PDB file of C-alpha atoms in Angstrom:
ATOM      1  CA  MET A   1      82.380 101.391  93.686  1.00  0.00           C
ATOM      2  CA  SER A   2      81.578  97.881  92.515  1.00  0.00           C
ATOM      3  CA  ASN A   3      83.852  94.862  92.474  1.00  0.00           C
ATOM      4  CA  PRO A   4      85.343  93.884  89.106  1.00  0.00           C
ATOM      5  CA  PRO A   5      83.750  90.969  87.249  1.00  0.00           C
ATOM      6  CA  GLY A   6      84.616  87.621  88.762  1.00  0.00           C
ATOM      7  CA  GLY A   7      84.418  88.906  92.340  1.00  0.00           C
ATOM      8  CA  GLY A   8      88.182  89.392  92.672  1.00  0.00           C
ATOM      9  CA  ASN A   9      89.881  92.215  94.487  1.00  0.00           C
ATOM     10  CA  GLY A  10      91.339  93.763  91.353  1.00  0.00           C
ATOM     11  CA  THR A  11      94.692  91.958  91.344  1.00  0.00           C
ATOM     12  CA  ASP A  12      95.734  89.857  88.414  1.00  0.00           C
ATOM     13  CA  SER A  13      97.627  86.718  89.514  1.00  0.00           C
ATOM     14  CA  SER A  14      99.513  86.521  86.220  1.00  0.00           C
ATOM     15  CA  VAL A  15     101.133  89.880  86.986  1.00  0.00           C
ATOM     16  CA  LEU A  16     102.246  88.616  90.409  1.00  0.00           C
ATOM     17  CA  THR A  17     103.973  85.565  88.977  1.00  0.00           C
ATOM     18  CA  LYS A  18     105.813  87.678  86.401  1.00  0.00           C
ATOM     19  CA  THR A  19     107.264  90.027  89.031  1.00  0.00           C
ATOM     20  CA  LYS A  20     108.912  87.316  91.125  1.00  0.00           C
ATOM     21  CA  SER A  21     112.649  87.921  91.224  1.00  0.00           C
ATOM     22  CA  LYS A  22     115.148  85.125  91.137  1.00  0.00           C
ATOM     23  CA  THR A  23     117.100  84.833  94.384  1.00  0.00           C
ATOM     24  CA  GLN A  24     120.781  85.487  93.798  1.00  0.00           C
ATOM     25  CA  ARG A  25     123.408  83.266  95.359  1.00  0.00           C
ATOM     26  CA  PRO A  26     125.683  85.124  97.764  1.00  0.00           C
ATOM     27  CA  PRO A  27     129.216  85.810  96.534  1.00  0.00           C
ATOM     28  CA  MET A  28     131.688  83.126  97.503  1.00  0.00           C
ATOM     29  CA  TYR A  29     135.175  83.599  98.935  1.00  0.00           C
ATOM     30  CA  LYS A  30     138.316  81.511  98.573  1.00  0.00           C
ATOM     31  CA  VAL A  31     140.286  80.820 101.741  1.00  0.00           C
ATOM     32  CA  LEU A  32     144.024  80.636 101.053  1.00  0.00           C
ATOM     33  CA  LEU A  33     146.985  79.441 103.086  1.00  0.00           C
ATOM     34  CA  LEU A  34     150.293  81.184 102.424  1.00  0.00           C
ATOM     35  CA  ASN A  35     153.723  79.608 102.690  1.00  0.00           C
ATOM     36  CA  ASP A  36     156.358  80.752 105.167  1.00  0.00           C
ATOM     37  CA  ASP A  37     159.755  79.375 106.110  1.00  0.00           C
ATOM     38  CA  TYR A  38     158.957  78.724 109.776  1.00  0.00           C
ATOM     39  CA  THR A  39     155.618  76.958 110.274  1.00  0.00           C
ATOM     40  CA  PRO A  40     156.151  73.168 110.499  1.00  0.00           C
ATOM     41  CA  MET A  41     154.512  71.126 107.763  1.00  0.00           C
ATOM     42  CA  GLU A  42     152.750  68.893 110.299  1.00  0.00           C
ATOM     43  CA  PHE A  43     151.189  71.963 111.927  1.00  0.00           C
ATOM     44  CA  VAL A  44     149.747  73.011 108.556  1.00  0.00           C
ATOM     45  CA  VAL A  45     148.363  69.490 108.043  1.00  0.00           C
ATOM     46  CA  HIS A  46     146.796  69.637 111.520  1.00  0.00           C
ATOM     47  CA  VAL A  47     145.187  73.034 110.763  1.00  0.00           C
ATOM     48  CA  LEU A  48     143.692  71.711 107.520  1.00  0.00           C
ATOM     49  CA  GLU A  49     142.271  68.642 109.249  1.00  0.00           C
ATOM     50  CA  ARG A  50     140.927  70.581 112.232  1.00  0.00           C
ATOM     51  CA  PHE A  51     139.428  73.683 110.624  1.00  0.00           C
ATOM     52  CA  PHE A  52     138.551  72.455 107.144  1.00  0.00           C
ATOM     53  CA  GLY A  53     137.524  68.857 107.894  1.00  0.00           C
ATOM     54  CA  LEU A  54     139.952  67.401 105.382  1.00  0.00           C
ATOM     55  CA  SER A  55     141.421  63.922 105.569  1.00  0.00           C
ATOM     56  CA  HIS A  56     145.087  63.488 106.434  1.00  0.00           C
ATOM     57  CA  ALA A  57     145.871  62.650 102.786  1.00  0.00           C
ATOM     58  CA  GLN A  58     143.997  65.722 101.457  1.00  0.00           C
ATOM     59  CA  SER A  59     145.653  67.934 104.064  1.00  0.00           C
ATOM     60  CA  PHE A  60     149.090  66.603 103.196  1.00  0.00           C
ATOM     61  CA  GLU A  61     148.550  67.299  99.480  1.00  0.00           C
ATOM     62  CA  ILE A  62     147.395  70.874 100.128  1.00  0.00           C
ATOM     63  CA  MET A  63     150.302  71.457 102.510  1.00  0.00           C
ATOM     64  CA  LEU A  64     152.715  70.348  99.766  1.00  0.00           C
ATOM     65  CA  THR A  65     151.024  72.699  97.292  1.00  0.00           C
ATOM     66  CA  VAL A  66     151.423  75.589  99.755  1.00  0.00           C
ATOM     67  CA  HIS A  67     155.060  74.616 100.286  1.00  0.00           C
ATOM     68  CA  LYS A  68     155.891  74.311  96.567  1.00  0.00           C
ATOM     69  CA  LYS A  69     153.741  77.070  95.038  1.00  0.00           C
ATOM     70  CA  GLY A  70     153.614  79.585  97.870  1.00  0.00           C
ATOM     71  CA  LEU A  71     149.872  79.354  98.463  1.00  0.00           C
ATOM     72  CA  ALA A  72     146.848  77.132  97.975  1.00  0.00           C
ATOM     73  CA  VAL A  73     143.084  77.465  98.066  1.00  0.00           C
ATOM     74  CA  VAL A  74     141.808  75.360 100.948  1.00  0.00           C
ATOM     75  CA  GLY A  75     138.104  75.957 100.414  1.00  0.00           C
ATOM     76  CA  VAL A  76     135.401  78.235  99.004  1.00  0.00           C
ATOM     77  CA  PHE A  77     132.757  79.547 101.396  1.00  0.00           C
ATOM     78  CA  SER A  78     130.223  82.303 101.979  1.00  0.00           C
ATOM     79  CA  PHE A  79     131.737  85.535 103.333  1.00  0.00           C
ATOM     80  CA  GLU A  80     130.842  84.820 106.961  1.00  0.00           C
ATOM     81  CA  VAL A  81     132.174  81.261 106.920  1.00  0.00           C
ATOM     82  CA  ALA A  82     135.377  82.274 105.121  1.00  0.00           C
ATOM     83  CA  GLU A  83     135.943  85.141 107.560  1.00  0.00           C
ATOM     84  CA  THR A  84     135.452  82.809 110.525  1.00  0.00           C
ATOM     85  CA  LYS A  85     137.835  80.170 109.127  1.00  0.00           C
ATOM     86  CA  VAL A  86     140.544  82.795 108.504  1.00  0.00           C
ATOM     87  CA  ALA A  87     140.154  84.131 112.058  1.00  0.00           C
ATOM     88  CA  GLN A  88     140.248  80.620 113.564  1.00  0.00           C
ATOM     89  CA  VAL A  89     143.391  79.637 111.651  1.00  0.00           C
ATOM     90  CA  MET A  90     145.190  82.899 112.423  1.00  0.00           C
ATOM     91  CA  ASP A  91     144.282  82.712 116.125  1.00  0.00           C
ATOM     92  CA  PHE A  92     145.329  79.057 116.370  1.00  0.00           C
ATOM     93  CA  ALA A  93     148.652  79.762 114.633  1.00  0.00           C
ATOM     94  CA  ARG A  94     149.387  82.725 116.941  1.00  0.00           C
ATOM     95  CA  ARG A  95     148.562  80.710 120.054  1.00  0.00           C
ATOM     96  CA  HIS A  96     151.089  78.113 118.876  1.00  0.00           C
ATOM     97  CA  GLN A  97     153.604  80.826 117.976  1.00  0.00           C
ATOM     98  CA  HIS A  98     153.647  80.123 114.239  1.00  0.00           C
ATOM     99  CA  PRO A  99     153.613  82.848 111.553  1.00  0.00           C
ATOM    100  CA  LEU A 100     151.164  80.936 109.323  1.00  0.00           C
ATOM    101  CA  GLN A 101     149.074  83.328 107.216  1.00  0.00           C
ATOM    102  CA  CYS A 102     145.541  82.655 106.061  1.00  0.00           C
ATOM    103  CA  THR A 103     143.594  85.065 103.846  1.00  0.00           C
ATOM    104  CA  MET A 104     140.427  85.234 101.801  1.00  0.00           C
ATOM    105  CA  GLU A 105     139.525  86.704  98.436  1.00  0.00           C
ATOM    106  CA  LYS A 106     136.370  86.906  96.359  1.00  0.00           C
ATOM    107  CA  ASP A 107     135.958  83.892  94.100  1.00  0.00           C
TER     108      ASP A 107
END
């Protein structure tokens, strides 16, 4: 069997460029802190600074939102990062004997 004209191997590069698929972004997840009547406000501020890298002022504002509205979104992350943050916060709260709840939900 002979090679096609032009000496190529029979592939058409224009077909290859048309079949490229666009990479989808992974789904993102919101991490939420929930209010309770027992966890001290300063502990919540400390958690936000430590695990979410927020400033004291940002942490204080989010803590007040949690206190007044019952919950607040503290960040949006990939599944793995959100899952890790929730686990870290929950573990830290338990070790300090606070009932602070942290959850995640799809954005």
